[in-house]
Tab-separated table of C-alpha atoms in Angstrom:
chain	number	residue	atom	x	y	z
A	447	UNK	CA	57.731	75.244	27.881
A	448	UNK	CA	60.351	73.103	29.631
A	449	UNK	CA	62.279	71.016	27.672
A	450	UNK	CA	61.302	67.041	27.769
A	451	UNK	CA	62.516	64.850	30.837
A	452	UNK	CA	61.828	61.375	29.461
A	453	UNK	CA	63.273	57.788	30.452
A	454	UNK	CA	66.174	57.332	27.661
A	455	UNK	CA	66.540	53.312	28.356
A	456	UNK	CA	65.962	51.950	24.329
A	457	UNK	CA	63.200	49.439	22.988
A	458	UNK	CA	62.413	47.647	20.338
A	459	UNK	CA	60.269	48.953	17.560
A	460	UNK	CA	57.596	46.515	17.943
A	461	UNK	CA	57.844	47.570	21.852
A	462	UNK	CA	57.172	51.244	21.575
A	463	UNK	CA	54.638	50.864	18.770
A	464	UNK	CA	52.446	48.646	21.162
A	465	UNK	CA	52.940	51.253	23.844
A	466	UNK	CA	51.867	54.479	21.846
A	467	UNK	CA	48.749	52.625	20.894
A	468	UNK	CA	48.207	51.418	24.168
A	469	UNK	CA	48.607	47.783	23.573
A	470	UNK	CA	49.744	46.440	26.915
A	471	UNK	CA	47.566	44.340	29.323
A	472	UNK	CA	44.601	44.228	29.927
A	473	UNK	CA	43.432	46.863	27.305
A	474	UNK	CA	43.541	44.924	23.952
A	475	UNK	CA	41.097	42.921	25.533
A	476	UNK	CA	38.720	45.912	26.526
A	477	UNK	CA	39.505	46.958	22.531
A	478	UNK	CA	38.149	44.184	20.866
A	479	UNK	CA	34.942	43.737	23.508
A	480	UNK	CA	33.924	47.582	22.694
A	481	UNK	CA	34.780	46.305	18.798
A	482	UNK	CA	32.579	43.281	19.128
A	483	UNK	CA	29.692	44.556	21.270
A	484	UNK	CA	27.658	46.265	18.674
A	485	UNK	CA	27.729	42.764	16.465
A	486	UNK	CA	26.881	40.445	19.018
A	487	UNK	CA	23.876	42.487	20.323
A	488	UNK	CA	22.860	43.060	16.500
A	489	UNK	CA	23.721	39.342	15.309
A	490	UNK	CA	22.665	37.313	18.484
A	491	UNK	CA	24.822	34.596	17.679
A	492	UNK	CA	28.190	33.427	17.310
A	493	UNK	CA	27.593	32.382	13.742
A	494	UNK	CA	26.305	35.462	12.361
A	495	UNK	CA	29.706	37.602	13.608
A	496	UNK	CA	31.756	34.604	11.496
A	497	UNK	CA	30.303	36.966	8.209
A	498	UNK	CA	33.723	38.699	6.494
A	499	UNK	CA	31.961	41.896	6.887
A	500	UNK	CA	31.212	41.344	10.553
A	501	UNK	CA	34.557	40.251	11.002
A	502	UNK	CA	35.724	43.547	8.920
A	503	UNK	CA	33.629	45.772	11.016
A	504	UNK	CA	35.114	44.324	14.098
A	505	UNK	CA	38.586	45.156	12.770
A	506	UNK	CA	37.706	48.957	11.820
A	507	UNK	CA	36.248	49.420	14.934
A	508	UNK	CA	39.337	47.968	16.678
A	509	UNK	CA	41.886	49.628	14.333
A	510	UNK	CA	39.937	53.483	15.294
A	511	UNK	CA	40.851	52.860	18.602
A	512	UNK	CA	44.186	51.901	18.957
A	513	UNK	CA	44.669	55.133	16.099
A	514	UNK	CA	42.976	57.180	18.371
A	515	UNK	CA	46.099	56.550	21.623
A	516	UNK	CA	48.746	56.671	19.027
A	517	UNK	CA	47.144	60.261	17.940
A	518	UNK	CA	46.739	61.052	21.584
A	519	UNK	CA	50.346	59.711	22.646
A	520	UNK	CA	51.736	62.019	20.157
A	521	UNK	CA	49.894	65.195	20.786
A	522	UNK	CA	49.987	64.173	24.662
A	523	UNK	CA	54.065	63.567	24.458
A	524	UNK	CA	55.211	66.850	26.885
A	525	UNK	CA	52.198	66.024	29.293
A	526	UNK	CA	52.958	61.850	29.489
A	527	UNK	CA	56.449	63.212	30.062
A	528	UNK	CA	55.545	64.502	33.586
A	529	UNK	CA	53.122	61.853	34.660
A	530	UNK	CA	55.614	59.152	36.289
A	531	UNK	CA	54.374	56.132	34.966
A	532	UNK	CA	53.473	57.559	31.437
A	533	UNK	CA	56.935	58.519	30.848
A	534	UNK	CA	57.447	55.193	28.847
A	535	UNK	CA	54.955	56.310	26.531
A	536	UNK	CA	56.075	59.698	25.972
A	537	UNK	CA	59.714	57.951	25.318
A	538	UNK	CA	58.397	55.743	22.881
A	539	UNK	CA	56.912	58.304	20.717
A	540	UNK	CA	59.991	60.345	20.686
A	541	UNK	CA	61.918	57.046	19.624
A	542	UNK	CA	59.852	56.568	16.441
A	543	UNK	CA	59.465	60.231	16.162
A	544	UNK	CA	56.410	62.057	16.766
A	545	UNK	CA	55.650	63.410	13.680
A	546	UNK	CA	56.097	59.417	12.093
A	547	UNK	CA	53.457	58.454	15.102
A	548	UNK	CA	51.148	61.189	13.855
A	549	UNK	CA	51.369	59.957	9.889
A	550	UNK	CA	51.064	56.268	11.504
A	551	UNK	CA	47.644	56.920	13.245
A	552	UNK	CA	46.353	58.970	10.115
A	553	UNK	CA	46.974	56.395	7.551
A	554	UNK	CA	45.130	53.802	10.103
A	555	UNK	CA	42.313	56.130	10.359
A	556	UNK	CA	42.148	56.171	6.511
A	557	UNK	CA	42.542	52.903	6.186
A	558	UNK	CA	39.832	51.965	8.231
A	559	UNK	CA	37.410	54.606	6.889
A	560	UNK	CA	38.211	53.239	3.178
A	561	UNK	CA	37.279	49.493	4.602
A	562	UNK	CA	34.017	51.086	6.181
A	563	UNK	CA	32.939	52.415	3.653
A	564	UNK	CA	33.499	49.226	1.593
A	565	UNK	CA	31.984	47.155	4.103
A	566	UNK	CA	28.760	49.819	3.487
A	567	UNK	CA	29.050	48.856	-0.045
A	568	UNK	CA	29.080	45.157	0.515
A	569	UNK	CA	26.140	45.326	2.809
A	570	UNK	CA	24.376	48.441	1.909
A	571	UNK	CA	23.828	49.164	5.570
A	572	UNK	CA	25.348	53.088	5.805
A	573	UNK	CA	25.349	53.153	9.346
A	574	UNK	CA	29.249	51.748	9.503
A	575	UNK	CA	30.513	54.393	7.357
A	576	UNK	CA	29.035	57.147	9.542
A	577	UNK	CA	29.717	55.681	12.071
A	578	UNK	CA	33.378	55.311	11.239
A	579	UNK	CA	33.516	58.949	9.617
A	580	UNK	CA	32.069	60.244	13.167
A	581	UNK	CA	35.079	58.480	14.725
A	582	UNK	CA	37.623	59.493	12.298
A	583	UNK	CA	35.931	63.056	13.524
A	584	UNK	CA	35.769	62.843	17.068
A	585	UNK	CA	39.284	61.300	17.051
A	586	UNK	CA	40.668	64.495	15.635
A	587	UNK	CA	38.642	66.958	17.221
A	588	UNK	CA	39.752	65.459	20.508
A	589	UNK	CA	43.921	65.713	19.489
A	590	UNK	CA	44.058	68.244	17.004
A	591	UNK	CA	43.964	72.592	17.634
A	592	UNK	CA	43.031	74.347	17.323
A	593	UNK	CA	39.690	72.174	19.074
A	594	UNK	CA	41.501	70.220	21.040
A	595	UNK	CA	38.818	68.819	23.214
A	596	UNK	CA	41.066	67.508	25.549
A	597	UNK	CA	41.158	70.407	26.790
A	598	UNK	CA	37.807	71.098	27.220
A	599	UNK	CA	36.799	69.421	30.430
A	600	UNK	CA	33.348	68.727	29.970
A	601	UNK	CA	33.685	67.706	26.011
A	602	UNK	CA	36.745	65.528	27.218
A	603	UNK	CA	35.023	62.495	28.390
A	604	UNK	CA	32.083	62.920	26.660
A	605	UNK	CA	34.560	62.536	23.103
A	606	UNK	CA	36.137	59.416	24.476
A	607	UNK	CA	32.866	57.847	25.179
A	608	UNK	CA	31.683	58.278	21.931
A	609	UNK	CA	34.918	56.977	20.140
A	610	UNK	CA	35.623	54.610	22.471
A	611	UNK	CA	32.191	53.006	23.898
A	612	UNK	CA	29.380	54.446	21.432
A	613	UNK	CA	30.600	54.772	18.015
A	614	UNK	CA	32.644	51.321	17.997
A	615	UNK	CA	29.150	49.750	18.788
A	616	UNK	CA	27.691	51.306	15.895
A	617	UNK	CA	30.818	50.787	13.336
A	618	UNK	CA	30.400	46.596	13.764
A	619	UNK	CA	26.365	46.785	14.436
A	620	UNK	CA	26.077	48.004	10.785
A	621	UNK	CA	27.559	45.514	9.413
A	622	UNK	CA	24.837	43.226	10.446
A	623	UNK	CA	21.692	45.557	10.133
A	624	UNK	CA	20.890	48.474	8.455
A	625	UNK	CA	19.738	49.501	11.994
A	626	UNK	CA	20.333	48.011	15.189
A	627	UNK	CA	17.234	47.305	17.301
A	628	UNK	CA	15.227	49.602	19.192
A	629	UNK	CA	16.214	47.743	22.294
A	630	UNK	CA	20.216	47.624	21.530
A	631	UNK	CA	19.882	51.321	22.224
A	632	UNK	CA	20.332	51.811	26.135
A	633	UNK	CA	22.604	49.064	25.954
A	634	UNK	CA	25.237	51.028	23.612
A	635	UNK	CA	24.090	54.183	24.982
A	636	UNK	CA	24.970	52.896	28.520
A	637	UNK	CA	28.339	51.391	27.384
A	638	UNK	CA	28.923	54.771	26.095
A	639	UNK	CA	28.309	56.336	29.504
A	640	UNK	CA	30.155	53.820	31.209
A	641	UNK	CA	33.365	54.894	29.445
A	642	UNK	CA	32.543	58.418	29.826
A	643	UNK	CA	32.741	57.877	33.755
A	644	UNK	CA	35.993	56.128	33.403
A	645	UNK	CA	37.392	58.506	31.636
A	646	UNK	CA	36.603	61.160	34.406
A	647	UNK	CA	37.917	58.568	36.929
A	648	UNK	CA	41.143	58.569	34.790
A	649	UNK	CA	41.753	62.357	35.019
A	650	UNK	CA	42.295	62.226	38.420
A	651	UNK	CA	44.888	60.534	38.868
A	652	UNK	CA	47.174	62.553	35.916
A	653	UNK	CA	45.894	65.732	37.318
A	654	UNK	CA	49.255	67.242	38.146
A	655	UNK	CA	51.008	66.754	34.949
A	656	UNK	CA	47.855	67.887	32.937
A	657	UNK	CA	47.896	70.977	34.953
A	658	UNK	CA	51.394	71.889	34.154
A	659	UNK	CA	50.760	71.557	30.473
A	660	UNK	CA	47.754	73.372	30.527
A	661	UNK	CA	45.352	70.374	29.951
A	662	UNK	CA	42.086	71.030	31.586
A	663	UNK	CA	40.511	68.130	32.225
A	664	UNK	CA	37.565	67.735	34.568
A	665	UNK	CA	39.946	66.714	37.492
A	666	UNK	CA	41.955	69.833	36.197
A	667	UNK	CA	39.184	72.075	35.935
A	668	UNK	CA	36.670	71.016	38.763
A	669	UNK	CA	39.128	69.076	41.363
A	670	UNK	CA	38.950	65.662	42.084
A	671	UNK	CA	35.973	65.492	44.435
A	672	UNK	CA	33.524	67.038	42.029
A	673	UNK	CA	34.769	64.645	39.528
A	674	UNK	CA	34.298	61.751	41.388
A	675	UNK	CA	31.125	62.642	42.154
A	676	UNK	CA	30.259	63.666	38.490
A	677	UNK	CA	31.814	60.252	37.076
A	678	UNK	CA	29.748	58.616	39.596
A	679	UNK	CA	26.409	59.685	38.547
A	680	UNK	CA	27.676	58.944	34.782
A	681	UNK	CA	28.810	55.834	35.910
A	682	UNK	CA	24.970	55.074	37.582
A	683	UNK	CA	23.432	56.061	34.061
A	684	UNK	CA	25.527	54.134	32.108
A	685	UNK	CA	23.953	51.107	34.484
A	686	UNK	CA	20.744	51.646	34.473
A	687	UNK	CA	20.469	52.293	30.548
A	688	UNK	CA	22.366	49.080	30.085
A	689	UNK	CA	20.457	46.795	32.665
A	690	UNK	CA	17.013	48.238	31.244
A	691	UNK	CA	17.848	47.611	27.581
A	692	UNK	CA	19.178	43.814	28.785
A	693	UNK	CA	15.732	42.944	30.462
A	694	UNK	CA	13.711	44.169	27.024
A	695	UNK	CA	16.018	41.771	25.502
A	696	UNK	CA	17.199	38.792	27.736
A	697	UNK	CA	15.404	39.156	31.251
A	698	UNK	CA	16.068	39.956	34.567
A	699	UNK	CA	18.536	37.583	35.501
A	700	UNK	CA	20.954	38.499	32.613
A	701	UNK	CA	20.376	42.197	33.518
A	702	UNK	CA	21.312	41.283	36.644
A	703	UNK	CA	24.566	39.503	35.914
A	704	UNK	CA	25.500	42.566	33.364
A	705	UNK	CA	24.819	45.112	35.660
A	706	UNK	CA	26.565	43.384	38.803
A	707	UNK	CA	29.855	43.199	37.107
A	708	UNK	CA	29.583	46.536	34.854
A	709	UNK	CA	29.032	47.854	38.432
A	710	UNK	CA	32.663	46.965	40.263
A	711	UNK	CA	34.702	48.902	39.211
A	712	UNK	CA	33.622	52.041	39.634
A	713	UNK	CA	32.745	51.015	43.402
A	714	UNK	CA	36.398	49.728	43.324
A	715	UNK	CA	38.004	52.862	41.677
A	716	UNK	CA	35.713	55.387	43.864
A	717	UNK	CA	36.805	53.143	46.955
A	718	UNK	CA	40.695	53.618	45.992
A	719	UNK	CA	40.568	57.309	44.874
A	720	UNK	CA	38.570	58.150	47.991
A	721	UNK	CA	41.401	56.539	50.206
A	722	UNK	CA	44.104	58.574	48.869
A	723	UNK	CA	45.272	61.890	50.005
A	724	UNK	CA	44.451	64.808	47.936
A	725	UNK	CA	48.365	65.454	47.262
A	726	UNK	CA	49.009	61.424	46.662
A	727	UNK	CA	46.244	60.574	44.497
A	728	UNK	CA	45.994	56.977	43.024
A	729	UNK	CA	48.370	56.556	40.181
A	730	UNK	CA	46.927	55.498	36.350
A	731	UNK	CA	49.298	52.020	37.048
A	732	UNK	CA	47.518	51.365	40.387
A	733	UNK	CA	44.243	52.312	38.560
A	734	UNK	CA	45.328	49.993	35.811
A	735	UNK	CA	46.473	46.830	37.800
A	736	UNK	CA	43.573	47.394	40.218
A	737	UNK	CA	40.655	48.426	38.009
A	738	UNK	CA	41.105	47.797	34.393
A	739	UNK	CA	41.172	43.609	34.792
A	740	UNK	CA	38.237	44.006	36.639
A	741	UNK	CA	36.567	46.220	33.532
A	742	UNK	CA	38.143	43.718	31.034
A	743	UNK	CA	36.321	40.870	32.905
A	744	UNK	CA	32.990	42.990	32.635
A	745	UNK	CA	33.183	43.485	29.222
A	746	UNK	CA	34.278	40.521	27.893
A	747	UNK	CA	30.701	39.214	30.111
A	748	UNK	CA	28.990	41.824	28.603
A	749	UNK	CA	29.675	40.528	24.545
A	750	UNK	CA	28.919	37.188	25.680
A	751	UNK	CA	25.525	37.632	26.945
A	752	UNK	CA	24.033	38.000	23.693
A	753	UNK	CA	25.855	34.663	22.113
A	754	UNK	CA	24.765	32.485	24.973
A	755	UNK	CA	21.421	33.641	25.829
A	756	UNK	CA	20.618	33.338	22.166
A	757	UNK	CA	21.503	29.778	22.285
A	758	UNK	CA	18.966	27.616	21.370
């Protein structure tokens, strides 16, 4: 394997620790929505997530996250390395030392598995403690060999949209019933989905430096037209699981409004990936300046619904 070719210029500590776990704009945002989401669809109200274990639930789910791109920035440093615009990524692991990132995202991992399980204790709802465990799980399974689904191009997405969109809802849901509501379902489920299409999207445009480290991802493995076309009909899913479970619970018109933003930006990022050339593909900055605002807008929309058509 060739030997690392990584921007050199030095940062601060507190500057390469937000950039391993993927702390940079818009994405902390996005974070805490996908931490929040199960609560406010479980609580209904703003006053009900204002509970310490609500608020502690929200944390874990946040804290699984942001463990799960520090583990990924570590056991993705040689591939970020190649990918232009994830070079300062790849630099900032090797600055605090990869092996110091990979202690760092385990001890958050444990750390938030301890808290879920005390916030199970507190509450006696079980369902954030497995649903943290499963995290903890998936999160390793998706980094670690010899597994490594990231690898695996069909279990690739599918992992990130359970520890990313599904399981997060879950983690802070359980802290405010035993078991969320039968109609909370296809809206988590479709969240779930949602993020399993952008992840797809996302392969695309890293597709070259994936390739050369041997990463098959489903841009990797199937090209980029077939996983367009693939994230697109997750993508469609992931809407029409979340508008139907926001009519059994709210109505049209807020399934309307939830569905109509969830729904730009994969019409924006299948516009921009479609307009570039197959050997000048979109890069993950363009995709980020371009796509993710519009996805943090969407989602913080989406956790709001609940606490204001609950209003009295």
């Amino acid at each position: 394997m060739p030997p690392l070719n990584v921007p050199s210029k030095p940062g601060t500590m507190w500057r390469d620790l937000r950039r391993v776990h993927r702390l940079e704009y818009p994405f902390p945002v996005r974070y805490l929505c996908y931490a929040c989401c199960g609560a406010a669809y479980a609580a209904g109200t703003a006053r009900q997530l204002a509970g310490p274990p609500v608020l502690t639930a929200i944390t874990i789910s946040f804290v699984l996250i942001i463990a799960l791109n520090a583990l990924n920035a570590a056991a993705d440093v040689r591939t970020d390395a190649l990918a232009g615009d994830k070079g300062r990524v790849a630099s900032a692991v090797l600055r605090i030392g990869r092996d110091r990132v990979v202690l760092l995202a385990g001890a958050e991992m444990a750390w938030a598995l301890a808290m879920a399980v005390a916030v199970s204790l507190r509450t006696q709802h079980w369902l954030t403690a497995a649903a943290a465990a499963a995290t903890v799980a998936v999160n390793l399974l998706y980094n670690l060999e010899p597994v490594r689904l990231k690898r695996r191009p069909l279990a690739n997405p599918v992992a990130l949209g359970l520890s990313v969109g599904l399981l997060p809802c879950l983690v802070s849901a359980g802290a405010v019933q035993p078991d969320p509501a039968w109609s909370a379902w296809p809206i988590f489920l479709g969240l779930g989905l949602l993020v399993t299409g952008r992840a797809s999207w996302w392969s695309i445009p890293d597709r070259a430096s994936d390739a050369a480290t041997g990463m098959t991802t489903p841009a990797v493995r199937f090209g980029a037209a077939p996983t367009l076309v693939a994230a697109s009909v997750l993508a469609a899913t992931g809407l029409g699981l979340l508008g139907w479970g926001l009519v059994r619970q709210y109505g049209l018109a807020w399934a309307l409004l939830g569905v109509a933003v969830s729904a730009v930006f994969p019409v924006d990022a299948l516009a921009l990936l479609r307009r570039s050339a197959a050997d000048r593909l979109a890069s993950s900055v363009a995709m980020r300046r371009r796509g993710a605002s519009l996805v943090m807008v969407a989602d913080t929309i989406l956790v709001a619904i609940p606490l204001i058509a609950n209003q009295p």
